mmCIF file of C-alpha atoms and ligand atoms in Angstrom:
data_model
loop_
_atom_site.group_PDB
_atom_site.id
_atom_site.type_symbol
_atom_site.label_atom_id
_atom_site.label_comp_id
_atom_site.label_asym_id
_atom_site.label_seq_id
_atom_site.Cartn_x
_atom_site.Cartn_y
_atom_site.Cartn_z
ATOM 1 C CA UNK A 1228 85.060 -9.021 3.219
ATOM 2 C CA UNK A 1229 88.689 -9.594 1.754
ATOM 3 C CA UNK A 1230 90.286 -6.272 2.901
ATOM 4 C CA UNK A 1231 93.376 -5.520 0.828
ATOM 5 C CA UNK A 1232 95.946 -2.468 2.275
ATOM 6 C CA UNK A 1233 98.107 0.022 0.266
ATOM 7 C CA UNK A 1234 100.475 1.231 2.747
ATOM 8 C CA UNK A 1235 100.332 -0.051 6.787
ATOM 9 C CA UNK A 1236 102.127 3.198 8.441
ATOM 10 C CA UNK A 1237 99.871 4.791 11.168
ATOM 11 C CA UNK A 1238 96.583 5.520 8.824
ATOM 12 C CA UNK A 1239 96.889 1.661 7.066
ATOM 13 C CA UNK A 1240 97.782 -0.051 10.499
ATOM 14 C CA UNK A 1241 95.241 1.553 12.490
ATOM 15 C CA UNK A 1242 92.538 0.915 9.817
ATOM 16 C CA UNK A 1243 93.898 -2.840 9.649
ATOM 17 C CA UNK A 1244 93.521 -3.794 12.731
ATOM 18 C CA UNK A 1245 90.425 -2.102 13.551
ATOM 19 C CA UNK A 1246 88.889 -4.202 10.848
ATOM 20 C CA UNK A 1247 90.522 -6.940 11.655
ATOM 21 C CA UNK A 1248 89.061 -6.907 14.595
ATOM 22 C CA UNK A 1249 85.969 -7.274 13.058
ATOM 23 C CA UNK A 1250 86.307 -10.329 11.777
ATOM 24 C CA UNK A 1251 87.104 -9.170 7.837
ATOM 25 C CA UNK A 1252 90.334 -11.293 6.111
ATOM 26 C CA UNK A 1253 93.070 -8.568 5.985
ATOM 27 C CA UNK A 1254 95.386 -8.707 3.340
ATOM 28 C CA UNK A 1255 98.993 -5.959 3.814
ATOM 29 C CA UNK A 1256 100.925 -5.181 1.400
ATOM 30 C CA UNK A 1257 104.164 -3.478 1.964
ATOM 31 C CA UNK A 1258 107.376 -2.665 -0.955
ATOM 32 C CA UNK A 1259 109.498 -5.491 0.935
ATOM 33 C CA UNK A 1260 106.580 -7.754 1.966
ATOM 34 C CA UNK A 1261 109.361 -9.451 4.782
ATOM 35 C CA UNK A 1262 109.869 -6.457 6.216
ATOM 36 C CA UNK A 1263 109.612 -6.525 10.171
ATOM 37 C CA UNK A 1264 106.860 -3.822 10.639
ATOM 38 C CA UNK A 1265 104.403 -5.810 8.498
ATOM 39 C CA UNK A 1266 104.929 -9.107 9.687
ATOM 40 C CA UNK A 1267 104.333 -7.628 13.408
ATOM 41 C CA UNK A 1268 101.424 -5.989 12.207
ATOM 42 C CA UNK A 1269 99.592 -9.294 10.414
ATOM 43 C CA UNK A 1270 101.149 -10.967 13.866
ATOM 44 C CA UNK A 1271 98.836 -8.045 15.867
ATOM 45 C CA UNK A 1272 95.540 -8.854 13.559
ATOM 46 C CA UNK A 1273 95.556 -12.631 13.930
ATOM 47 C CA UNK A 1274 95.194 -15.520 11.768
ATOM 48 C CA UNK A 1275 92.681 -13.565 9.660
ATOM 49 C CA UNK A 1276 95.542 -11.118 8.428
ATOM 50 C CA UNK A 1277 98.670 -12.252 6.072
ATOM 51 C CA UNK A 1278 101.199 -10.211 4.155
ATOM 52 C CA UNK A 1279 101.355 -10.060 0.118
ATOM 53 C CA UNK A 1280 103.087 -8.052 -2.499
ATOM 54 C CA UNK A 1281 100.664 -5.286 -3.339
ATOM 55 C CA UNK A 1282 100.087 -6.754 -6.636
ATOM 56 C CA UNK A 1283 98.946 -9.545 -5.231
ATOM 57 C CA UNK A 1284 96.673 -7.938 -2.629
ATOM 58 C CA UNK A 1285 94.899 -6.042 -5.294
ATOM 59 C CA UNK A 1286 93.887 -9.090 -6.645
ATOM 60 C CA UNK A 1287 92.980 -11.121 -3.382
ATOM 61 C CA UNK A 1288 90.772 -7.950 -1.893
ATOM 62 C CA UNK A 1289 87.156 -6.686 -2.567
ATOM 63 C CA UNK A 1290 88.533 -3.738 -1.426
ATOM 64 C CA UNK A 1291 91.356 -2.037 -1.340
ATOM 65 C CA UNK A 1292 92.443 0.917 1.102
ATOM 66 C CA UNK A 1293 94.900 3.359 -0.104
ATOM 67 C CA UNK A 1294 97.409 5.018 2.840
ATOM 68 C CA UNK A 1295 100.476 5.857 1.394
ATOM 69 C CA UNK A 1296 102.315 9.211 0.955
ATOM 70 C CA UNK A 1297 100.933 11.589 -1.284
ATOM 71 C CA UNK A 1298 104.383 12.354 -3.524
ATOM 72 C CA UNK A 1299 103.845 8.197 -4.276
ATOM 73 C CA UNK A 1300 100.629 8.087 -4.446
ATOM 74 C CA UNK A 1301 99.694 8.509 -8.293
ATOM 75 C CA UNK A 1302 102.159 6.516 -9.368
ATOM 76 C CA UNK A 1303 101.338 3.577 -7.155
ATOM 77 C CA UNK A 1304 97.897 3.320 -8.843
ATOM 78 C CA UNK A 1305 99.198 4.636 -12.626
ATOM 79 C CA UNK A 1306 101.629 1.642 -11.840
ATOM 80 C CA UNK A 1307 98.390 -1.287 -11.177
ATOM 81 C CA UNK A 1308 96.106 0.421 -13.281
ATOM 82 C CA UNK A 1309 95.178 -2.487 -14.841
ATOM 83 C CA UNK A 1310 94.415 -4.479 -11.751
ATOM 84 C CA UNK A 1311 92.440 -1.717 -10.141
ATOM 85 C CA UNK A 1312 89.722 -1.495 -12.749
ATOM 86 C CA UNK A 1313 86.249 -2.395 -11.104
ATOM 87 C CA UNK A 1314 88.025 -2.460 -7.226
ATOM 88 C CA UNK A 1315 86.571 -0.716 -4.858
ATOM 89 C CA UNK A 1316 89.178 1.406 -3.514
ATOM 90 C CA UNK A 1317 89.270 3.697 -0.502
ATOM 91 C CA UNK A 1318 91.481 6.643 -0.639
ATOM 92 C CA UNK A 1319 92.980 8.117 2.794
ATOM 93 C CA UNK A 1320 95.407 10.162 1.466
ATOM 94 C CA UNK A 1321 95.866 14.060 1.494
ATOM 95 C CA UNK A 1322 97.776 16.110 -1.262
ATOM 96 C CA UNK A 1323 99.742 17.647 1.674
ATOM 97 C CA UNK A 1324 102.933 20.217 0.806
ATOM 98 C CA UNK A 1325 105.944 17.908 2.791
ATOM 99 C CA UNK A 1326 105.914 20.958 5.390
ATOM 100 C CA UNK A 1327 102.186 20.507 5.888
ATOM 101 C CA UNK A 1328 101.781 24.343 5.285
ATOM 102 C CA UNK A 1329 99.517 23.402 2.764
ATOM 103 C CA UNK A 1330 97.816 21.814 0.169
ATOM 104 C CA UNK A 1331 99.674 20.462 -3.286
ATOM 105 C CA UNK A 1332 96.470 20.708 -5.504
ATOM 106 C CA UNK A 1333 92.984 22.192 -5.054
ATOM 107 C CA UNK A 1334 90.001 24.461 -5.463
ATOM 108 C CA UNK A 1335 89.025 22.852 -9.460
ATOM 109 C CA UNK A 1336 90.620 19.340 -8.843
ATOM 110 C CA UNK A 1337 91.515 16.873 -5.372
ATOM 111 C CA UNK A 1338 93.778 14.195 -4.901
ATOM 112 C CA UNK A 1339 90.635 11.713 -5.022
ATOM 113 C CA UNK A 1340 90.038 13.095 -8.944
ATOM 114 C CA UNK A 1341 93.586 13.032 -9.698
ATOM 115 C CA UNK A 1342 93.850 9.311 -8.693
ATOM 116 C CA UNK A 1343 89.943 8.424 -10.210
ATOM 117 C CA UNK A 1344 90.820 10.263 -13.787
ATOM 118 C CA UNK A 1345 94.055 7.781 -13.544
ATOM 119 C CA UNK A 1346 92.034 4.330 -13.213
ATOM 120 C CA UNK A 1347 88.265 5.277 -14.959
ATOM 121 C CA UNK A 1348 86.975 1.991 -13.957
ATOM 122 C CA UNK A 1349 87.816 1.959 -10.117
ATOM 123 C CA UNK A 1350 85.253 2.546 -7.671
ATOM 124 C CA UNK A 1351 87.474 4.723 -5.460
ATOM 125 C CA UNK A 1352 86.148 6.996 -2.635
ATOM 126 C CA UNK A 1353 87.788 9.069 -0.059
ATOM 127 C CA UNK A 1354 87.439 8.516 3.838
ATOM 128 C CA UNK A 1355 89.429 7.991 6.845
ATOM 129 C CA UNK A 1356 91.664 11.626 5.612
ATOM 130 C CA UNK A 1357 89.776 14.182 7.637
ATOM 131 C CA UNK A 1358 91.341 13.220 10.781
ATOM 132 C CA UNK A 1359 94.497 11.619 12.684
ATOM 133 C CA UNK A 1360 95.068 8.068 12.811
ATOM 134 C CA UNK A 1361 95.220 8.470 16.309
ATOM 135 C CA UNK A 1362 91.193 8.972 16.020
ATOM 136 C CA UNK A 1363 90.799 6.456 13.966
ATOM 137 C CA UNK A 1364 91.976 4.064 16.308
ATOM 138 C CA UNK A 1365 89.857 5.314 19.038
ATOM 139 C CA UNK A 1366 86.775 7.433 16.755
ATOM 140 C CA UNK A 1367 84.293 7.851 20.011
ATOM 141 C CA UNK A 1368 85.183 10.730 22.008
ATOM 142 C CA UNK A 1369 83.270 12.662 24.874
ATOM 143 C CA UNK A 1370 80.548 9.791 24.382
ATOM 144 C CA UNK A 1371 80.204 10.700 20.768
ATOM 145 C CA UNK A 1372 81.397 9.082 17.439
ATOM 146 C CA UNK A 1373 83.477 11.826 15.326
ATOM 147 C CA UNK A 1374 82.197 12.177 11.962
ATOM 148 C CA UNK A 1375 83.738 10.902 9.003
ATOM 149 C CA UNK A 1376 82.757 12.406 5.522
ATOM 150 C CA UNK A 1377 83.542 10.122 2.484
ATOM 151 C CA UNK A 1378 82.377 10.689 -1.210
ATOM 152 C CA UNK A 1379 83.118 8.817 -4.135
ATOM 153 C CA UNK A 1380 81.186 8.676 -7.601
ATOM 154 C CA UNK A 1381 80.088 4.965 -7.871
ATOM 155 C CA UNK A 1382 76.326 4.237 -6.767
ATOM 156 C CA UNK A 1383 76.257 0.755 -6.346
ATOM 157 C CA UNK A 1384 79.355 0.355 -3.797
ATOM 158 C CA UNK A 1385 78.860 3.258 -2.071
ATOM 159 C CA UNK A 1386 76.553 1.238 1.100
ATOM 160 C CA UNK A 1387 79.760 -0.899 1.303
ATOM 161 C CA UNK A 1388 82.444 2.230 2.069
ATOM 162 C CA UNK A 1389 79.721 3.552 4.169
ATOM 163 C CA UNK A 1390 79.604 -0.165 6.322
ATOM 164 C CA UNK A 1391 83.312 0.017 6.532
ATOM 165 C CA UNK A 1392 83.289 3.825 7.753
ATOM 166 C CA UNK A 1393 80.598 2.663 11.063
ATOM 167 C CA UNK A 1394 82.359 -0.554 11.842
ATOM 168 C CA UNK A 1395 85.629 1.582 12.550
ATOM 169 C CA UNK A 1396 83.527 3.480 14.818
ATOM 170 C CA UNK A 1397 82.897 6.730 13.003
ATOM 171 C CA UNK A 1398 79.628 8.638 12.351
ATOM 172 C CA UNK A 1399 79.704 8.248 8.575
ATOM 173 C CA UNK A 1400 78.419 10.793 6.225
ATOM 174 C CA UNK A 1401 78.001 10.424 2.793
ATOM 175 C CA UNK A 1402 79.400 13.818 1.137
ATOM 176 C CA UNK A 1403 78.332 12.955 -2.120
ATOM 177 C CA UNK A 1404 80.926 12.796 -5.541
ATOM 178 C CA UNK A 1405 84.208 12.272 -5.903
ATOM 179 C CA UNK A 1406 84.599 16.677 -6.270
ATOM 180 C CA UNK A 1407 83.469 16.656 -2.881
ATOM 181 C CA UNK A 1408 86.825 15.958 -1.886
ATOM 182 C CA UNK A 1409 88.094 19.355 -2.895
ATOM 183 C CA UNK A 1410 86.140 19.955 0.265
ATOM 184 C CA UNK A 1411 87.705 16.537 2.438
ATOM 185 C CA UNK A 1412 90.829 17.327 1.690
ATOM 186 C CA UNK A 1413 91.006 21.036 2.729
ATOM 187 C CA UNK A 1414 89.387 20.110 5.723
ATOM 188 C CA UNK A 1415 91.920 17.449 6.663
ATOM 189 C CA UNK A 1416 94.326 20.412 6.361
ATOM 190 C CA UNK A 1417 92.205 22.134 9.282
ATOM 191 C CA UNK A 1418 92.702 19.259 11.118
ATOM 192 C CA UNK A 1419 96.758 18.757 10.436
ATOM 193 C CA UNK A 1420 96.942 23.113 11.668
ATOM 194 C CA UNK A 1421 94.451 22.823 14.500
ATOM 195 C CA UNK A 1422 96.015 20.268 15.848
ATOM 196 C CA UNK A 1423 99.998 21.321 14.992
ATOM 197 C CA UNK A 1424 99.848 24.773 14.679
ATOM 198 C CA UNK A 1425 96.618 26.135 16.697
ATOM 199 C CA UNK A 1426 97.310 24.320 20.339
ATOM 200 C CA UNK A 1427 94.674 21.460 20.163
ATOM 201 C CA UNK A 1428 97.075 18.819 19.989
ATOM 202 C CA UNK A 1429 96.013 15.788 18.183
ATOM 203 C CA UNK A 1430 93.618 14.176 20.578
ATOM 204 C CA UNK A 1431 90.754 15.976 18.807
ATOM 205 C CA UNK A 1432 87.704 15.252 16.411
ATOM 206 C CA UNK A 1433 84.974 17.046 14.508
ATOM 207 C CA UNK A 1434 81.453 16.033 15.373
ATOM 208 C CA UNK A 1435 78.252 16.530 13.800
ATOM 209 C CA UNK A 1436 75.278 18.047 16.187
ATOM 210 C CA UNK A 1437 71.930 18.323 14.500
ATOM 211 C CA UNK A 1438 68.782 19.903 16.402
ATOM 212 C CA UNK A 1439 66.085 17.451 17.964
ATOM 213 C CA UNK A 1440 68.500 14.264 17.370
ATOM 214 C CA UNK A 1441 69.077 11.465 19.751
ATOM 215 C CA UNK A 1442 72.858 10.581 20.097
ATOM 216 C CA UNK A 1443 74.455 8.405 17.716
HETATM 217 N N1 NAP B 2270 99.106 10.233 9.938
HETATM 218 C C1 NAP B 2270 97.820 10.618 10.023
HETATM 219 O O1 NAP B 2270 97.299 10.874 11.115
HETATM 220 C C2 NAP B 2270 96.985 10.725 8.761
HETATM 221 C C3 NAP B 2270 95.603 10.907 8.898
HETATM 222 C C4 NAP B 2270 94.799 10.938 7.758
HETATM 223 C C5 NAP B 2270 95.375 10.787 6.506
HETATM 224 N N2 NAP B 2270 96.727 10.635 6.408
HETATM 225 C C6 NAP B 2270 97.283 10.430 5.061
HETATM 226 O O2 NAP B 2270 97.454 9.016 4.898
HETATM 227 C C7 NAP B 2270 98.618 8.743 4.121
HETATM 228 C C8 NAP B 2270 99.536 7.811 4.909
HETATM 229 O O3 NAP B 2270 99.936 8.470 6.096
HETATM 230 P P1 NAP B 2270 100.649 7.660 7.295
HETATM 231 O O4 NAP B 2270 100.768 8.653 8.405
HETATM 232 O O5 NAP B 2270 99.956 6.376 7.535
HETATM 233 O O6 NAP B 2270 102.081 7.397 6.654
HETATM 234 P P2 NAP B 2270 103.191 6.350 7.131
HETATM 235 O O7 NAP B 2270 102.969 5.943 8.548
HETATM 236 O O8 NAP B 2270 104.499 6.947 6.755
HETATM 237 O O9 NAP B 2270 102.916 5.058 6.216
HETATM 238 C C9 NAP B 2270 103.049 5.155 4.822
HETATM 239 C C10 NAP B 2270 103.011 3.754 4.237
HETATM 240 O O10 NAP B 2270 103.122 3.892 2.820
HETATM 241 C C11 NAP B 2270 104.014 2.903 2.322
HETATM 242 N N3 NAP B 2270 104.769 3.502 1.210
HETATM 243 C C12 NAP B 2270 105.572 4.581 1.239
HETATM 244 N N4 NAP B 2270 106.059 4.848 0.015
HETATM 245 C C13 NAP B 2270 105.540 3.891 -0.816
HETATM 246 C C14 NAP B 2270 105.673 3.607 -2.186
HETATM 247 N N5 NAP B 2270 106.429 4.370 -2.985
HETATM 248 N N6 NAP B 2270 105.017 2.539 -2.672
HETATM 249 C C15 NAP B 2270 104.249 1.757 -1.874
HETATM 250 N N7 NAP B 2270 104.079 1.988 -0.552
HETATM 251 C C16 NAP B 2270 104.722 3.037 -0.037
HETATM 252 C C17 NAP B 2270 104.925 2.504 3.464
HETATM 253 O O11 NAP B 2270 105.045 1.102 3.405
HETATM 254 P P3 NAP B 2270 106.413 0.307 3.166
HETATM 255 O O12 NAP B 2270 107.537 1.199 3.578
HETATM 256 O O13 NAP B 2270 106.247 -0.900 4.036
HETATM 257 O O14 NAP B 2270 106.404 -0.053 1.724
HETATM 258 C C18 NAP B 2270 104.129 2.864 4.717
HETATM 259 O O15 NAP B 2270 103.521 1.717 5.257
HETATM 260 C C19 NAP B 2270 99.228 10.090 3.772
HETATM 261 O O16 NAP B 2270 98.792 10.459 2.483
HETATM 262 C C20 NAP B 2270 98.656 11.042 4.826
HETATM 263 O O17 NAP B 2270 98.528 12.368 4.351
HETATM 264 C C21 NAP B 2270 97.549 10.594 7.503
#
């Protein structure tokens, strides 16, 4: 699949070249698409990545995923609007206070509803935010894939986010609507304070264990 990327910082890179290395055409996007960082990146992925403006990588990509900072976040897609309508789009983002001590927005609304009320007619979801990019990179710990919840309102692309989710090595569970991420992003918060503020450092995951199951 054409595999278009908002923001390639930690979460964007690690997700790019993960997928590159599956064999999808990756198309970064960064504000100054000569910039160093992304040219190194594409250089990392191979001949299947290349670096666009993000207009233009909205345009070339099936799908679209979304890893920029939250404070820029709405405005980035209130800014392509227009060119988002019918993407599939894949949010990673967290509504995070800049101090991390909390969350911007939550409880009756999410940073996935804010950004889906903004662009009706985008297929966006939210995955890859419950957990460090670090994991992302490396998702199989102790033998076992961490889990990684995504939800999203769209029927008919939601096999395609959930393809995406496996081939970066997670177990993928679908969490159901796009208010389910009133849930996904608190939880990402867990994550952020386990990991900064409650000793476990980031070299964590959550797992799923179910009774009578053979290992994913
Ligand atoms: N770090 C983690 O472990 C982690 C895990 C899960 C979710 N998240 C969430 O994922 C998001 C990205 O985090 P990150 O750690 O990957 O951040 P990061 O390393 O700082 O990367 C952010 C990217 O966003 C781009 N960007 C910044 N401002 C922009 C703007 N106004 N317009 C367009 N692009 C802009 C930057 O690209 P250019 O400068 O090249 O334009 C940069 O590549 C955040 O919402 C974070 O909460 C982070």
């Amino acid at each position: 699949m054409n595999v278009g990327f908002i923001g390639t910082g930690k979460v964007g890179g690690t997700l790019a070249k993960s997928l590159g290395a599956k064999g999808h055409t990756i198309y970064l996007s960064s504000r100054d698409p000569r910039s160093f960082s992304v040219k190194n990146l594409a250089g990392a992925i191979g001949v299947n990545a290349s670096v666009y403006s993000i207009q233009e990588v909205i345009l070339k990509s099936d799908i679209i995923i979304m890893a920029t900072p939250w404070a820029s976040t709405a405005s980035i897609v209130q800014q392509f609007a227009n060119q988002l309508e019918e993407k599939i789009l894949i949010d990673c983002t967290n509504p995070l206070k800049p101090d991390l001590s909390g969350l911007e927005l939550g409880h009756t609304t999410s940073g996935g509803e804010v950004l889906q009320a903004l662009v009706p007619k985008a297929k966006i979801f939210k995955a890859f935010n419950t957990t460090g990019f670090n994991i992302s990179e490396f998702p199989v710990l102790e033998s076992r894939k961490a889990v990684m919840f995504f939800c999203g309102d769209d029927s008919s692309s939601r096999h395609i986010v959930r393809d995406l989710v496996d081939e970066v090595g997670f177990e993928a569970v679908d969490a159901g609507p796009m208010a389910s991420a009133r849930l996904l992003e608190p939880f990402a918060l867990l994550w952020i304070q386990c990991a900064y503020k409650f000793g476990l450092g980031r070299d964590f995951a959550f797992g799923l264990l179910r009774k009578n199951s053979v290992h994913n």
